[in-house]
Coordinates of C-alpha atoms in Angstrom, one line a residue:
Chain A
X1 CA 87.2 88.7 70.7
X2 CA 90.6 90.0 72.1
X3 CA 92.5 87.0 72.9
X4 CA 96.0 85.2 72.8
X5 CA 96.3 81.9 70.7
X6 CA 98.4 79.0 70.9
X7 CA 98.7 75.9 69.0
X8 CA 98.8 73.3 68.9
X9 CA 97.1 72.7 72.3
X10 CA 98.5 69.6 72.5
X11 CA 101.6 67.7 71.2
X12 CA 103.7 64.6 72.1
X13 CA 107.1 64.6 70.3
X14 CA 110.5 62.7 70.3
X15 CA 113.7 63.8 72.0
X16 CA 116.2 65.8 69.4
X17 CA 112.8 66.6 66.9
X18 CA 112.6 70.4 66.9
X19 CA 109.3 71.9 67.0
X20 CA 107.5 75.5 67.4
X21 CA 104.7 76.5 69.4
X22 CA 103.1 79.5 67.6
X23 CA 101.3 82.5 69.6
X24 CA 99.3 85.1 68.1
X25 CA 97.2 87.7 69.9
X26 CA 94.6 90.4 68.3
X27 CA 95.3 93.0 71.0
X28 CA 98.3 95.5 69.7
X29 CA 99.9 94.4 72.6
X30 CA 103.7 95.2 73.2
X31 CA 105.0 93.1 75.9
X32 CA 104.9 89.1 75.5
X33 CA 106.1 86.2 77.0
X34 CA 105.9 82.5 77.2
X35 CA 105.8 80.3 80.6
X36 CA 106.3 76.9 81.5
X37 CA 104.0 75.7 83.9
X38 CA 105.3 72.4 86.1
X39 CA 103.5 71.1 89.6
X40 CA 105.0 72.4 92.5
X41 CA 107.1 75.2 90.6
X42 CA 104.6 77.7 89.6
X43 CA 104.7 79.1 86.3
X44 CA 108.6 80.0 85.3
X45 CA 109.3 82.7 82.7
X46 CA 110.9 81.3 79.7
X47 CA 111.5 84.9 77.3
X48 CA 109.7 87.9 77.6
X49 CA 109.8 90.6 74.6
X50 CA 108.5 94.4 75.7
X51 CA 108.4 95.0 71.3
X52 CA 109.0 93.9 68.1
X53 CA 113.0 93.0 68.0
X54 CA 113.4 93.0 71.5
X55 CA 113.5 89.4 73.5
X56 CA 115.3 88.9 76.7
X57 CA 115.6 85.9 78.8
X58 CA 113.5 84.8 81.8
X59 CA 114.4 82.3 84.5
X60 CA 114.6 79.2 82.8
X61 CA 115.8 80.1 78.6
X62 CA 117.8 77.0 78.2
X63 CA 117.0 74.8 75.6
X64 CA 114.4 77.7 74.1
X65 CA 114.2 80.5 71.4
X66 CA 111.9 83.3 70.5
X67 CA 111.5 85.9 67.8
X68 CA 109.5 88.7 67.8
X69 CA 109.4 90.1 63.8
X70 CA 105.7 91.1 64.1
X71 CA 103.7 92.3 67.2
X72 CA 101.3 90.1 67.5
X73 CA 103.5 86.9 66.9
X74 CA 106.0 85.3 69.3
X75 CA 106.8 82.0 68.8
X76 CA 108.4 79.5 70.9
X77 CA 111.0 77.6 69.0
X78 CA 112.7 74.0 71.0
X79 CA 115.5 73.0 68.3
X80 CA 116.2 70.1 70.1
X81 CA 113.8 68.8 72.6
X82 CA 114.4 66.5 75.8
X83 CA 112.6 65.2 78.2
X84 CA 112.9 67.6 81.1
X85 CA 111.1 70.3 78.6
X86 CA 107.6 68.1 79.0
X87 CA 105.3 70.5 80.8
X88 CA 102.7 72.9 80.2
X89 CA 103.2 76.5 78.3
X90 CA 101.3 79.5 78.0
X91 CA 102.1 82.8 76.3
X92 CA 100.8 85.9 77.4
X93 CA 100.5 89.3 76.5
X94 CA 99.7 92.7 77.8
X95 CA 100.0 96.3 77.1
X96 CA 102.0 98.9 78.8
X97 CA 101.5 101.1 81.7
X98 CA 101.9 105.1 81.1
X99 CA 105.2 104.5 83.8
X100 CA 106.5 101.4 81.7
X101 CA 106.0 97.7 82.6
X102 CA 102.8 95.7 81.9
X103 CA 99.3 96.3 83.1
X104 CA 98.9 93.1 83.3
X105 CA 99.1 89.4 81.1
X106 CA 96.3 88.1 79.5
X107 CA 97.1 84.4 79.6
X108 CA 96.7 81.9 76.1
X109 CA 94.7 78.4 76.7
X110 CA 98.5 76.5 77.0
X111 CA 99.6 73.5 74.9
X112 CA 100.7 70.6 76.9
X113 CA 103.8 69.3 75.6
X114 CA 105.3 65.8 75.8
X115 CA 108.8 65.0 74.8
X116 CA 109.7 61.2 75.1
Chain B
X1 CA 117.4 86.6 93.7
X2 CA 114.2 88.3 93.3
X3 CA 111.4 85.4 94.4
X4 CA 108.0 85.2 95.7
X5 CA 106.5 82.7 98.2
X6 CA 103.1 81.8 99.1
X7 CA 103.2 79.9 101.9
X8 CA 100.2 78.1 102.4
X9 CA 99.9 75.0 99.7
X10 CA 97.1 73.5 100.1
X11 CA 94.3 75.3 101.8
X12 CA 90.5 73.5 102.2
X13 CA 87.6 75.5 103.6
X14 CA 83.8 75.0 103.7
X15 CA 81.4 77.2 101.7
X16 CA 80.9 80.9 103.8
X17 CA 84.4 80.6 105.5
X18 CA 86.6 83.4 105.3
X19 CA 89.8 83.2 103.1
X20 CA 93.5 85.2 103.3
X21 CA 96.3 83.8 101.1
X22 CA 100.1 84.9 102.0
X23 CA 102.0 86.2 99.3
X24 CA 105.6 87.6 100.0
X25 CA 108.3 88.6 97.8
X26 CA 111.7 89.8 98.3
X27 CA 112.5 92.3 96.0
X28 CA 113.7 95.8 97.3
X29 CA 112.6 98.3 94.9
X30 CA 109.5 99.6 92.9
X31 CA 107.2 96.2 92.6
X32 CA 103.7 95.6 90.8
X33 CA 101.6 93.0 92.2
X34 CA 99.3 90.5 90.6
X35 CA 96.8 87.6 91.4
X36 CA 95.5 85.2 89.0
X37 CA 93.5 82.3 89.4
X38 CA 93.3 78.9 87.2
X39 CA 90.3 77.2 87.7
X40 CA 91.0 73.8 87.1
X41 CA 92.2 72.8 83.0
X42 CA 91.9 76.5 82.6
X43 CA 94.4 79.6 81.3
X44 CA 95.3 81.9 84.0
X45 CA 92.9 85.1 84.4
X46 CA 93.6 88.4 86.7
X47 CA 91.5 88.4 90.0
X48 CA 93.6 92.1 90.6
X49 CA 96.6 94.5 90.4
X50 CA 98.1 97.1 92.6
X51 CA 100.5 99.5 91.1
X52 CA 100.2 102.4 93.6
X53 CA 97.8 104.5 95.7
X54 CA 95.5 103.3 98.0
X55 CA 97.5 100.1 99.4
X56 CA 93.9 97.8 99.5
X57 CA 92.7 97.3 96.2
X58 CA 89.8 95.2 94.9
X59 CA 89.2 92.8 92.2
X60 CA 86.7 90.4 90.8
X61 CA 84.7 87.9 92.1
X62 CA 85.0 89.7 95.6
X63 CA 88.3 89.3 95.9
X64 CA 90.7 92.0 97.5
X65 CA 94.4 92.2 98.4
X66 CA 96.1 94.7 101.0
X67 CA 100.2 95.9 99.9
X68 CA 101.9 96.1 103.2
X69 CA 105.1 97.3 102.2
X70 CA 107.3 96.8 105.5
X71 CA 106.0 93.6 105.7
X72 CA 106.8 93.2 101.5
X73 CA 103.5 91.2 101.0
X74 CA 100.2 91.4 99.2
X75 CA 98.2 88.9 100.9
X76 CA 94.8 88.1 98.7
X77 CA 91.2 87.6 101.0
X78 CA 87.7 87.2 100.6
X79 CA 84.7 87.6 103.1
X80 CA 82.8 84.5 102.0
X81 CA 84.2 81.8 100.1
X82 CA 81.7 79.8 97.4
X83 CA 82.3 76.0 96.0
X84 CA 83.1 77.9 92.6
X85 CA 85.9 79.0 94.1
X86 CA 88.0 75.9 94.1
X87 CA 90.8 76.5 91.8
X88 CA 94.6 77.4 92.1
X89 CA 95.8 81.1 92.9
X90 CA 98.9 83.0 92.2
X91 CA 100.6 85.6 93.2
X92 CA 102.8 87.2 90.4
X93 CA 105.2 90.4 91.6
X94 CA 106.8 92.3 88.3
X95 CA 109.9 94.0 89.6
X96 CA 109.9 98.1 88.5
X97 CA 108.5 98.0 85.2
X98 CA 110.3 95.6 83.2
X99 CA 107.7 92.9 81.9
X100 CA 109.7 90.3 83.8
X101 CA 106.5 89.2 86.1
X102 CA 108.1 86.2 88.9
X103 CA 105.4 83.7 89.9
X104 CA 105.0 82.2 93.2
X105 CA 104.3 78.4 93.4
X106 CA 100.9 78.4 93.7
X107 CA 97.9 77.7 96.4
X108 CA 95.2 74.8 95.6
X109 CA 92.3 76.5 97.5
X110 CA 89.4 73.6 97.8
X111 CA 85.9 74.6 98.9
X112 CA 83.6 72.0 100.3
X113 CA 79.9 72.5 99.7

């Protein structure tokens, strides 16, 4: 079954502790990126990568990392989390268009994250 | 900086009712649109995409959205509405074709039965 996984789903964790959020997907994608979803805000792009070796930031990278060394892994790395980085993520992936740009993200299940 | 708004919040109809959700972004060049839904404790799944051609394109579940580029909007409707329906709906504009896909902040869409 074609589909982008993320674990752990759920995780509660202390301020300063760092932590990684692993995504995986089985589709040969190219492009992948990781959101934070928060009430009221939407979903905010954290990183996107269009390939392997190639990240660039989103809207809100602070406080993040990625890497991209394989295709179908991008993992989201917090090396020192805080509070204000509680909130819901998802990766997603998506293959190109002929044109460039995605045809559209296929979304992972998220993993709620609590830092206290 | 690029953004997109959908301006209605919070919108509760009754089952049959008709439904149009605004979606308006301000970027200025080329721009691929995007609606997802998330029914409720769910991932995020495409309801459609417009990259070009025909400006009204249709999706699943019934759904369809009209590109009115002068008016930069993509505004998502549906003839008849169904309780299933309740669940939150974004619109998502990628700006020329970089991977960087902007959310807006979401509509709640409640149907009564």
């Amino acid at each position: 079954e074609a589909q982008v996984t993320q674990n752990p789903r759920y995780l509660i964790t202390v301020t300063g502790k760092k932590l990684t959020v692993t995504c995986s997907q089985n589709m040969n994608h190219e492009y992948m990126s990781w959101y934070r979803q928060d009430p009221g805000l939407g979903l905010r792009q954290i990183y996107y990568s269009m390939n392997v070796e190639v990240t660039d930031k989103g809207d809100v990278p602070e406080g993040y990392k990625v890497s991209r060394k394989e295709k179908r892994n991008f993992p989201l790395i917090l090396e020192s989390p805080s509070p204000n980085q509680t909130s819901l993520y998802f990766c997603a992936s998506s293959s190109p268009r002929a044109r460039g740009g995605i045809d559209g993200y296929t979304f992972g299940s998220g993993t709620r994250l609590t830092v206290v | 900086a690029q953004s997109v708004s959908q301006h209605n919040h919070h919108v509760i109809l009754s089952e049959a009712a008709s439904l149009e959700l605004g979606c308006n972004y301000s970027y200025g060049g080329t721009v691929n649109l995007f609606w997802y839904v998330q029914y409720p404790g769910q991932h995020l799944q495409l309801l459609l995409k417009y990259f070009s051609g025909d400006p009204l394109v249709k999706g699943i579940k019934g759904f369809e959205a009209e590109f009115i580029k002068s008016k930069f909007s993509f505004n998502l409707r549906k003839p008849s509405v169904q309780w299933s329906d309740t669940a939150e709906y974004f619109c998502a504009v990628e700006s020329g074709n970089t991977g960087k896909l902007i959310f807006g902040q979401g509509t709640t869409l409640q149907v009564k039965p």
